[in-house]
């Protein structure tokens, strides 16, 4: 049987990264994606912006929407303080299976809870099933038409508090126009664009950082 791209990406991690060393896992994935096969990870260039937001915020609770192979999960989790928790949601079981192995290879399984399922079903269950009242940081990187409805759902479920940060990837490419319009026009958010490039390309893309004002 033929392997899938995520399985080949996992193979590159096992071949080239050191167990327990998150930076080497990130590096092995970026190398694979630049030299062998493009993949939809946030990537090295936007990844540095993600890192700076995480380190500035030093969040205790993080929600990631869209795990894929666990690349951004590893980047975020490796920077979290000791008792912090990252919940990441992925509805494709094949991707989730690869991500579990990537996260374990990085030695970060104790910091990360990977939950298989659709964001629209899981967001309302966060406080009851996952014992999280609010998130300090949410990284939105799942299907682009879900950014806005899931943001409204997080608001309704009380998962955002004053100072919570939404960091949204791919707001230009593929683009999330309704979401951008919403966070930029709403008096409940202070929003800022970080210009960059689509992962592993020279095409313009960027991250939108939106602070929830309550
Ligand atoms: N954040 C990852 C990274 O940078 O390494 C990349 C995530 S990829 C761009 C988007 C992922 O979101 C895909 O794996 C897809 O299966 C998943 N996804 C899309 N819509 C979803 C939803 N509503 N709930 C859960 N997962 C979803
Ligand atoms: Mg992305």
Short mmCIF file of C-alpha atoms and ligand atoms in Angstrom, two decimals:
data_model
loop_
_atom_site.label_atom_id
_atom_site.label_comp_id
_atom_site.label_asym_id
_atom_site.label_seq_id
_atom_site.Cartn_x
_atom_site.Cartn_y
_atom_site.Cartn_z
CA UNK A 1 0.00 0.00 0.00
CA UNK A 2 1.13 3.54 -0.72
CA UNK A 3 2.08 5.87 2.08
CA UNK A 4 0.41 9.22 2.65
CA UNK A 5 2.17 12.57 2.91
CA UNK A 6 1.70 12.73 6.71
CA UNK A 7 3.25 9.24 7.00
CA UNK A 8 6.24 10.31 4.90
CA UNK A 9 6.57 13.44 7.05
CA UNK A 10 6.58 11.22 10.15
CA UNK A 11 9.26 9.07 8.52
CA UNK A 12 11.44 12.16 8.04
CA UNK A 13 11.00 13.04 11.73
CA UNK A 14 12.02 9.56 12.87
CA UNK A 15 14.99 9.56 10.52
CA UNK A 16 16.31 13.07 11.15
CA UNK A 17 15.09 14.35 14.52
CA UNK A 18 16.39 13.52 17.99
CA UNK A 19 13.88 11.99 20.38
CA UNK A 20 12.91 14.42 23.11
CA UNK A 21 14.24 17.45 21.19
CA UNK A 22 11.30 19.55 19.90
CA UNK A 23 13.52 21.94 17.91
CA UNK A 24 14.99 19.05 15.94
CA UNK A 25 11.46 17.78 15.18
CA UNK A 26 10.42 21.22 13.88
CA UNK A 27 13.62 21.43 11.82
CA UNK A 28 13.16 17.96 10.31
CA UNK A 29 9.59 18.83 9.24
CA UNK A 30 10.60 22.18 7.73
CA UNK A 31 13.42 20.48 5.82
CA UNK A 32 11.05 17.80 4.52
CA UNK A 33 8.55 20.44 3.39
CA UNK A 34 11.12 22.68 1.70
CA UNK A 35 13.07 19.91 0.01
CA UNK A 36 10.58 17.10 -0.58
CA UNK A 37 6.87 17.83 -0.26
CA UNK A 38 4.96 21.01 0.63
CA UNK A 39 2.57 20.52 3.56
CA UNK A 40 0.09 22.80 5.34
CA UNK A 41 2.07 23.38 8.57
CA UNK A 42 2.28 27.00 9.74
CA UNK A 43 5.95 26.64 8.72
CA UNK A 44 9.22 28.22 9.79
CA UNK A 45 8.59 31.85 8.79
CA UNK A 46 5.12 32.32 10.34
CA UNK A 47 6.23 29.88 13.05
CA UNK A 48 8.63 32.53 14.38
CA UNK A 49 5.71 34.96 14.76
CA UNK A 50 3.72 32.23 16.53
CA UNK A 51 6.69 31.63 18.87
CA UNK A 52 6.95 35.31 19.75
CA UNK A 53 3.24 35.53 20.59
CA UNK A 54 3.49 32.43 22.79
CA UNK A 55 6.58 33.65 24.62
CA UNK A 56 5.14 37.13 25.17
CA UNK A 57 1.86 35.73 26.54
CA UNK A 58 3.28 32.81 28.52
CA UNK A 59 -0.17 31.14 28.45
CA UNK A 60 -1.36 28.55 30.98
CA UNK A 61 -4.15 27.26 28.72
CA UNK A 62 -3.96 27.02 24.94
CA UNK A 63 -6.48 25.73 22.40
CA UNK A 64 -5.33 24.81 18.91
CA UNK A 65 -7.92 24.30 16.18
CA UNK A 66 -6.45 21.99 13.52
CA UNK A 67 -3.53 19.73 14.50
CA UNK A 68 -2.66 18.12 11.14
CA UNK A 69 0.75 16.45 11.80
CA UNK A 70 1.42 18.28 15.05
CA UNK A 71 4.01 20.75 13.73
CA UNK A 72 2.53 23.87 15.35
CA UNK A 73 1.53 21.77 18.37
CA UNK A 74 5.20 20.96 18.95
CA UNK A 75 6.25 24.59 18.41
CA UNK A 76 3.69 25.88 20.93
CA UNK A 77 4.02 23.11 23.54
CA UNK A 78 7.80 23.34 23.63
CA UNK A 79 7.54 26.97 24.76
CA UNK A 80 4.90 26.55 27.47
CA UNK A 81 5.63 27.01 31.18
CA UNK A 82 5.74 23.81 33.34
CA UNK A 83 2.09 23.39 34.32
CA UNK A 84 0.51 24.77 31.19
CA UNK A 85 -1.82 22.73 29.03
CA UNK A 86 -2.40 22.65 25.28
CA UNK A 87 -5.55 21.09 23.86
CA UNK A 88 -5.44 20.50 20.12
CA UNK A 89 -8.42 19.41 17.99
CA UNK A 90 -8.24 17.33 14.82
CA UNK A 91 -11.14 15.61 13.08
CA UNK A 92 -9.14 13.48 10.63
CA UNK A 93 -8.14 10.26 12.44
CA UNK A 94 -5.24 9.53 10.05
CA UNK A 95 -3.72 12.95 10.72
CA UNK A 96 -4.34 12.57 14.46
CA UNK A 97 -2.50 9.22 14.49
CA UNK A 98 0.55 10.80 12.84
CA UNK A 99 0.40 13.85 15.11
CA UNK A 100 0.40 11.66 18.25
CA UNK A 101 3.65 10.09 17.11
CA UNK A 102 5.23 13.43 16.19
CA UNK A 103 4.27 14.90 19.58
CA UNK A 104 5.62 11.81 21.37
CA UNK A 105 8.86 11.95 19.36
CA UNK A 106 9.29 15.52 20.59
CA UNK A 107 8.72 14.30 24.16
CA UNK A 108 5.73 16.60 24.63
CA UNK A 109 2.88 14.13 25.24
CA UNK A 110 2.47 15.24 28.88
CA UNK A 111 1.80 18.84 27.85
CA UNK A 112 -0.57 18.10 24.97
CA UNK A 113 -4.07 16.69 24.88
CA UNK A 114 -4.96 15.79 21.30
CA UNK A 115 -8.71 15.38 20.97
CA UNK A 116 -10.20 13.76 17.86
CA UNK A 117 -13.36 15.41 16.67
CA UNK A 118 -14.89 18.47 15.04
CA UNK A 119 -14.33 21.87 16.63
CA UNK A 120 -18.05 22.72 16.48
CA UNK A 121 -18.86 19.65 18.60
CA UNK A 122 -15.93 19.92 21.02
CA UNK A 123 -15.86 23.65 21.85
CA UNK A 124 -19.14 23.46 23.83
CA UNK A 125 -17.69 20.54 25.85
CA UNK A 126 -14.47 22.22 26.94
CA UNK A 127 -15.41 23.15 30.49
CA UNK A 128 -17.39 19.97 31.24
CA UNK A 129 -15.21 17.31 29.60
CA UNK A 130 -11.80 18.94 29.56
CA UNK A 131 -11.89 21.04 32.72
CA UNK A 132 -10.83 24.27 31.08
CA UNK A 133 -12.79 27.39 31.96
CA UNK A 134 -11.05 29.87 29.65
CA UNK A 135 -8.16 29.88 27.20
CA UNK A 136 -5.31 32.39 27.34
CA UNK A 137 -4.45 31.68 23.71
CA UNK A 138 -6.35 30.13 20.80
CA UNK A 139 -4.49 29.26 17.58
CA UNK A 140 -6.97 29.05 14.71
CA UNK A 141 -5.63 26.99 11.82
CA UNK A 142 -8.40 24.61 10.78
CA UNK A 143 -10.70 24.99 7.75
CA UNK A 144 -11.00 28.66 6.98
CA UNK A 145 -14.82 28.86 6.89
CA UNK A 146 -14.89 27.69 10.53
CA UNK A 147 -12.84 30.58 12.00
CA UNK A 148 -15.80 32.92 12.41
CA UNK A 149 -18.49 30.46 13.59
CA UNK A 150 -16.05 28.86 16.05
CA UNK A 151 -14.99 32.26 17.40
CA UNK A 152 -18.63 33.15 18.04
CA UNK A 153 -19.10 29.71 19.63
CA UNK A 154 -16.11 30.26 21.95
CA UNK A 155 -17.58 33.63 22.95
CA UNK A 156 -20.99 32.06 23.66
CA UNK A 157 -19.43 29.25 25.68
CA UNK A 158 -17.52 31.76 27.82
CA UNK A 159 -14.13 30.36 26.81
CA UNK A 160 -12.62 33.81 26.25
CA UNK A 161 -11.77 36.19 29.05
CA UNK A 162 -10.42 39.73 29.03
CA UNK A 163 -6.90 39.45 27.59
CA UNK A 164 -7.42 36.13 25.78
CA UNK A 165 -5.60 36.17 22.45
CA UNK A 166 -6.87 34.70 19.18
CA UNK A 167 -4.06 34.05 16.73
CA UNK A 168 -5.37 33.16 13.27
CA UNK A 169 -3.24 31.68 10.49
CA UNK A 170 -3.80 32.03 6.73
CA UNK A 171 -5.90 35.17 6.97
CA UNK A 172 -4.71 36.20 3.48
CA UNK A 173 -3.95 32.87 1.79
CA UNK A 174 -6.28 30.94 1.47
CA UNK A 175 -7.93 33.83 3.35
CA UNK A 176 -10.64 34.29 5.95
CA UNK A 177 -12.45 37.50 4.89
CA UNK A 178 -15.53 37.22 7.13
CA UNK A 179 -13.39 36.46 10.18
CA UNK A 180 -11.02 39.38 9.50
CA UNK A 181 -13.90 41.78 9.00
CA UNK A 182 -15.44 40.60 12.27
CA UNK A 183 -12.38 40.90 14.55
CA UNK A 184 -11.28 44.20 12.97
CA UNK A 185 -14.72 45.85 13.26
CA UNK A 186 -15.76 44.49 16.64
CA UNK A 187 -15.23 46.76 19.67
CA UNK A 188 -14.67 43.57 21.67
CA UNK A 189 -11.29 42.94 19.97
CA UNK A 190 -8.04 44.82 19.46
CA UNK A 191 -6.67 43.32 16.26
CA UNK A 192 -3.31 43.43 14.53
CA UNK A 193 -1.95 41.91 11.31
CA UNK A 194 1.48 40.28 11.07
CA UNK A 195 2.58 40.18 7.46
CA UNK A 196 4.49 37.12 6.33
CA UNK A 197 4.34 34.43 3.65
CA UNK A 198 2.37 31.28 3.04
CA UNK A 199 4.31 28.35 4.49
CA UNK A 200 7.34 27.35 2.40
CA UNK A 201 6.49 29.88 -0.37
CA UNK A 202 6.92 33.55 -1.30
CA UNK A 203 3.18 34.17 -1.55
CA UNK A 204 1.85 36.80 0.86
CA UNK A 205 0.02 35.45 3.90
CA UNK A 206 -0.05 36.47 7.54
CA UNK A 207 -1.34 35.98 11.05
CA UNK A 208 -4.01 38.09 12.71
CA UNK A 209 -3.61 38.57 16.46
CA UNK A 210 -6.79 39.67 18.18
CA UNK A 211 -6.96 40.44 21.88
CA UNK A 212 -10.39 39.87 23.43
CA UNK A 213 -11.30 42.92 25.49
CA UNK A 214 -14.24 41.30 27.26
N1 LIG B 1 -1.88 23.76 12.79
C1 LIG B 1 -1.20 22.80 11.93
C2 LIG B 1 0.25 23.19 11.82
O1 LIG B 1 0.53 24.38 11.61
O2 LIG B 1 1.13 22.33 11.90
C3 LIG B 1 -1.82 22.72 10.57
C4 LIG B 1 -3.30 22.48 10.56
S1 LIG B 1 -3.98 22.18 8.94
C5 LIG B 1 -3.76 23.72 8.12
C6 LIG B 1 -5.74 22.15 9.27
C7 LIG B 1 -6.21 20.90 9.96
O3 LIG B 1 -7.47 21.14 10.55
C8 LIG B 1 -6.40 19.69 9.06
O4 LIG B 1 -5.64 18.62 9.54
C9 LIG B 1 -7.90 19.37 9.13
O5 LIG B 1 -8.18 17.99 9.09
C10 LIG B 1 -8.27 19.98 10.46
N2 LIG B 1 -9.65 20.47 10.59
C11 LIG B 1 -10.31 21.23 9.68
N3 LIG B 1 -11.51 21.59 10.14
C12 LIG B 1 -11.63 21.06 11.39
C13 LIG B 1 -12.64 21.10 12.38
N4 LIG B 1 -13.76 21.79 12.19
N5 LIG B 1 -12.43 20.43 13.54
C14 LIG B 1 -11.27 19.75 13.74
N6 LIG B 1 -10.27 19.69 12.83
C15 LIG B 1 -10.44 20.34 11.67
MG1 LIG B 2 -2.19 27.36 8.44
#
